[in-house]
């Protein structure tokens, strides 16, 4: 076996030198060490002379001599083994032989021998290279310049390899460097050694055995008066931080930190004093700041990579840093003025404590920092708090001008290079402020409080610190508003505090723990109290300070706990408060700002901005039901509307600054700023539409159309509806569409046409501007993701009031031809093109006929769940007749099953819709066929039909005598209601007995005797004047007087539908249609006596109540079709407060309502009952409330639909009876409690359908399965105890301002 001879070393040196000389240009031109390594590894591929190099020839000969025979043997062996069968190929043989050779002992011996000789060659050449470098000053200087320039631009990672540098520096050289760095050595020697050290690979230096001693010598040289030594060592440290991994840079960092700590501890060093200040031009100070800045920069960079290393390295860095920053000179040993501590210098180079922000960002390092602060270095936190307290005390005693001079100086580019003691204190204060603000974000950081301060009796708690922050907003001024220096504002205490408070408010847990405190809110409101009283608010309570305070208050109000604190104070259940809750103070101040132009800050350019800031706070509150209730007395909607009207007048468009506008040229931007202020006011008014009662107030202002137009324009741009609150478009649209005027406003604003156009594009075609890059996928579901949003929006839009305005008196186009490019523009166009497909022209105009028609049928199904909308569609468009004709056309003579009907998606969907439209009944009273097919031989077992009546399988069996059997039990209940001499006692006894019976034997409260019970109870209620809400009205009309009057076609269809339902329940006999029609005619005439004429363009106010009278129909069924008893009951019942909310036609255009309420067309059931239901839902079933808002749907709309049709189609008849009886016996507020009980019952289904994104469809289409009023009686009694006073007060106030 050939071995490397010792004599070969000399020849190898020459060979290697030749190789490197040949590739020198390629290696030196490489941008990094990795690239240089890559050049050498790929030399055979890139160098044509590679095989001509002597070194390569030597290696080839050596391998052949050592392994040549072995390779030949292995090749022959592989050839003989593969003699039989198919050969695997040349590559496989080579791989096999190579693997065998590499696994052999001969190969390992050869590699070991080569490695030894090459190591000796490299070490010899490296040592010669160092000696030549030292002997050649010119070469040394050239290398020095190159390294100096490359250091500045080298941004390699901390894990760069130094493999190719290792030959430059040998371990033996380190001991020589250590010896020559001895302070007793000549300066020239030490200087040259430092140059050599800077050119050496840092990894070799830090890995040497003498590193600890070398480190001591380096740190000692840092104190040398000659700046050259300090600069060289800092350069070496910076190079180390740039090139090496954490476990090596940690050594340098901790050494520097320890050096600085000892530097400040030593009395020999000339450290500046606080009174003398810091002169940056002083060489000693300059060197000190360089060292501090180097550590500061490393502090900011270390978190980006220390997670990749063991935790102990990070802990050592953190502890050395905190130890240095916590260092304080012992005042007892100081004779001279106070010497500056390290923290002052770190504050100078990192004023906003960016290092602390980065260290606290990740849990990995935050845990260590907080643990060390708690156990060893809490003095750092104490000192920061002390600095903030001292600054505030200084603010309270100094003049504002003096403070302004100090704050203005910080960050000024044109300032001198000398920091006075006051400026140093200010810089340290800002650093402390930022450090404490970052600390408060985290739970463990807040647990470090309270802290004990010197010369202070009480500890500083978390609340005390937040109070201090809020006081700084008022006491510390901002820089001049017209200054062009953008840096000054960033360093003002108010700006820094606002950054902190905004971060705290954005995290709910922080906001609750830190800011949701009456003490903090009281501090924010104190200057406002003073301004309201006309006294001095604070030494410098400027407009800017008030804007900052309003911003914080608005963010507090956006948190549930903060909103409750503002509305009710800390003692929510206490009737006595030392001062009014914050919401009332804010509302009063806002109203004063809006109404009294010269009362606060007269002539101020920032007055509109202050107004907008405080209106924003009110927006956060009146955008909720409970907040609106609290702020109702202040009529803010009127004040904001008046401000908008003044601003919108062309003659009033004066330059008005808006939030964030500080430009000197604001005068030239006047019209634009005025327009922005006008839009902001509309946005503030739009927030009223988030609740039912707020929507009523908005309509009273007369600015409804403008607000809806603003919302529509933002919706078209996909912009956020509100500047401050993330109000969902769906919630606002649902609320607005629940009123007739709102639906008209949506149509006039172009929202409806844009929605219809977007739907058509999703169903039939893409937009003209959309570039088609690939064909659209064929949808599997009729309502796929592209059209679901539009479907849900239409489902929310087309409630009963909206349908009346958008469809009433409007005929379908039904043209002979339809262009394929014609896009529908209205709801009637959608019905014409997607639902009522009664002509070949309509069918042929659809590209996706089946999908689009099924979409229309699904939309029809949702619309028909509202019975008034169903009646409107039937009377105007005869929808069911069109669908029956389509089913008849779908019969094939070839089909033998299902009476010849072809079973497809359209026929199944039509069958479902026809059954839903024709049958009335609760969950157990009717059966709706499914929309899907089943597996097996009979995929659709439900019979189809093309004419009425429906097959009997869709009607459940109802026992004819079920009600009569229970009449006896109810008679026993009636006998318990003995009339007392005191009517009040009798009424209360009846209510107690009713509750007792409902809980124990709810089934007996049914049948004809329930009507007798209700009639008797209402009779005695009306005999008690205290129970009557409306005055008695004399009515003398007879049947003959009303017989010739006619009902609307909608009412007539409703009568037929109600009578059909009554017959199904075995409550009515033949001829009941005439009796019910007479009852409705009498009711219409009776109520017309109490109505006032209304001039309005709304269709719902043209004549009588637009929908069917479902309550009167329910009473007719309760009285078993007795016309006389029904009329007597309704006339007496009309005097009770409950009639206003159960019997909706009762207050249609009523003279008992305020004129503006009548003209709005909004029923009290919406702005009172539905509003209260939303308010209670948020408190009682918060998950359901959140689900509604996530779905973009408002609970008020479905509540209004349930109540309007008396829960027909949603509850079984016996539950409808219980609902009516409960509201009459126990009070109209139980109407709200029943809705809350239903939401509680449906909680799991609501949460599920929120995830599946079809909540609107579920609530409108599905019956309330499993719900029984009696099951939730105890829960509703609890709600009564908690909310009855407020709800009844609200319900009784519907007549407020009536004339």
Short mmCIF file of N, CA, C and O in Angstrom, two decimals, residues 618-620 622-624 680-691 694-695 698 707 721-725 727 732:
data_model
loop_
_atom_site.label_atom_id
_atom_site.label_comp_id
_atom_site.label_asym_id
_atom_site.label_seq_id
_atom_site.Cartn_x
_atom_site.Cartn_y
_atom_site.Cartn_z
N UNK A 618 -69.14 59.15 21.89
CA UNK A 618 -70.58 58.89 21.98
C UNK A 618 -71.01 57.82 20.99
O UNK A 618 -71.91 57.02 21.28
N UNK A 619 -70.38 57.80 19.81
CA UNK A 619 -70.71 56.76 18.82
C UNK A 619 -70.49 55.38 19.38
O UNK A 619 -71.30 54.47 19.15
N UNK A 620 -69.40 55.20 20.10
CA UNK A 620 -69.10 53.90 20.68
C UNK A 620 -70.22 53.48 21.64
O UNK A 620 -70.50 52.30 21.80
N UNK A 622 -73.67 54.99 21.85
CA UNK A 622 -75.03 54.89 21.32
C UNK A 622 -75.13 53.91 20.16
O UNK A 622 -76.21 53.66 19.65
N UNK A 623 -74.01 53.31 19.75
CA UNK A 623 -74.07 52.22 18.78
C UNK A 623 -74.50 50.90 19.38
O UNK A 623 -74.64 49.91 18.69
N UNK A 624 -74.71 50.89 20.72
CA UNK A 624 -75.22 49.71 21.41
C UNK A 624 -76.58 50.03 22.02
O UNK A 624 -76.89 51.21 22.28
N UNK A 680 -67.73 62.86 8.08
CA UNK A 680 -67.56 62.32 9.43
C UNK A 680 -68.84 62.44 10.24
O UNK A 680 -69.20 61.54 11.00
N UNK A 681 -69.54 63.57 10.10
CA UNK A 681 -70.79 63.75 10.82
C UNK A 681 -71.85 62.76 10.34
O UNK A 681 -72.62 62.21 11.13
N UNK A 682 -71.90 62.53 9.02
CA UNK A 682 -72.83 61.52 8.51
C UNK A 682 -72.48 60.14 9.04
O UNK A 682 -73.37 59.34 9.36
N UNK A 683 -71.20 59.88 9.13
CA UNK A 683 -70.75 58.59 9.67
C UNK A 683 -71.20 58.45 11.12
O UNK A 683 -71.61 57.37 11.55
N UNK A 684 -71.11 59.54 11.87
CA UNK A 684 -71.57 59.51 13.26
C UNK A 684 -73.07 59.24 13.34
O UNK A 684 -73.53 58.48 14.20
N UNK A 685 -73.82 59.85 12.44
CA UNK A 685 -75.26 59.59 12.42
C UNK A 685 -75.56 58.16 11.99
O UNK A 685 -76.51 57.53 12.48
N UNK A 686 -74.77 57.63 11.06
CA UNK A 686 -74.99 56.27 10.58
C UNK A 686 -74.87 55.25 11.70
O UNK A 686 -75.51 54.20 11.66
N UNK A 687 -74.07 55.55 12.72
CA UNK A 687 -73.93 54.62 13.84
C UNK A 687 -75.22 54.42 14.61
O UNK A 687 -75.38 53.42 15.30
N UNK A 688 -76.15 55.37 14.50
CA UNK A 688 -77.45 55.19 15.15
C UNK A 688 -78.21 54.01 14.54
O UNK A 688 -79.05 53.40 15.20
N UNK A 689 -77.94 53.71 13.27
CA UNK A 689 -78.67 52.63 12.60
C UNK A 689 -78.28 51.25 13.09
O UNK A 689 -78.85 50.26 12.64
N UNK A 690 -77.34 51.16 14.02
CA UNK A 690 -76.91 49.84 14.52
C UNK A 690 -77.94 49.23 15.46
O UNK A 690 -77.86 48.04 15.76
N UNK A 691 -78.91 50.01 15.94
CA UNK A 691 -79.94 49.50 16.85
C UNK A 691 -81.31 49.94 16.35
O UNK A 691 -81.42 50.96 15.66
N UNK A 694 -82.20 53.42 17.67
CA UNK A 694 -81.32 54.39 17.04
C UNK A 694 -81.74 54.68 15.62
O UNK A 694 -81.64 55.82 15.14
N UNK A 695 -82.22 53.66 14.90
CA UNK A 695 -82.69 53.86 13.53
C UNK A 695 -83.91 54.77 13.51
O UNK A 695 -84.06 55.62 12.62
N UNK A 698 -82.61 58.22 13.96
CA UNK A 698 -81.98 58.67 12.73
C UNK A 698 -83.02 59.13 11.72
O UNK A 698 -82.84 60.16 11.05
N UNK A 707 -77.36 59.27 4.95
CA UNK A 707 -76.57 58.27 5.67
C UNK A 707 -76.54 56.94 4.93
O UNK A 707 -75.49 56.29 4.83
N UNK A 721 -67.40 50.46 6.99
CA UNK A 721 -68.58 51.31 7.13
C UNK A 721 -68.30 52.46 8.08
O UNK A 721 -68.58 53.61 7.81
N UNK A 722 -67.71 52.18 9.21
CA UNK A 722 -67.45 53.20 10.21
C UNK A 722 -65.96 53.44 10.32
O UNK A 722 -65.16 52.54 10.21
N UNK A 723 -65.60 54.70 10.57
CA UNK A 723 -64.18 55.02 10.74
C UNK A 723 -63.64 54.44 12.03
O UNK A 723 -62.46 54.20 12.17
N UNK A 724 -64.49 54.25 13.02
CA UNK A 724 -63.99 53.86 14.34
C UNK A 724 -64.42 52.47 14.74
O UNK A 724 -63.70 51.76 15.41
N UNK A 725 -65.65 52.08 14.37
CA UNK A 725 -66.16 50.78 14.78
C UNK A 725 -66.29 49.89 13.56
O UNK A 725 -66.73 50.33 12.51
N UNK A 727 -68.42 48.05 12.22
CA UNK A 727 -69.81 47.65 12.09
C UNK A 727 -69.96 46.85 10.80
O UNK A 727 -69.53 47.29 9.75
N UNK A 732 -76.11 46.57 9.59
CA UNK A 732 -76.73 47.85 9.25
C UNK A 732 -77.81 47.68 8.19
O UNK A 732 -78.90 48.27 8.29
#
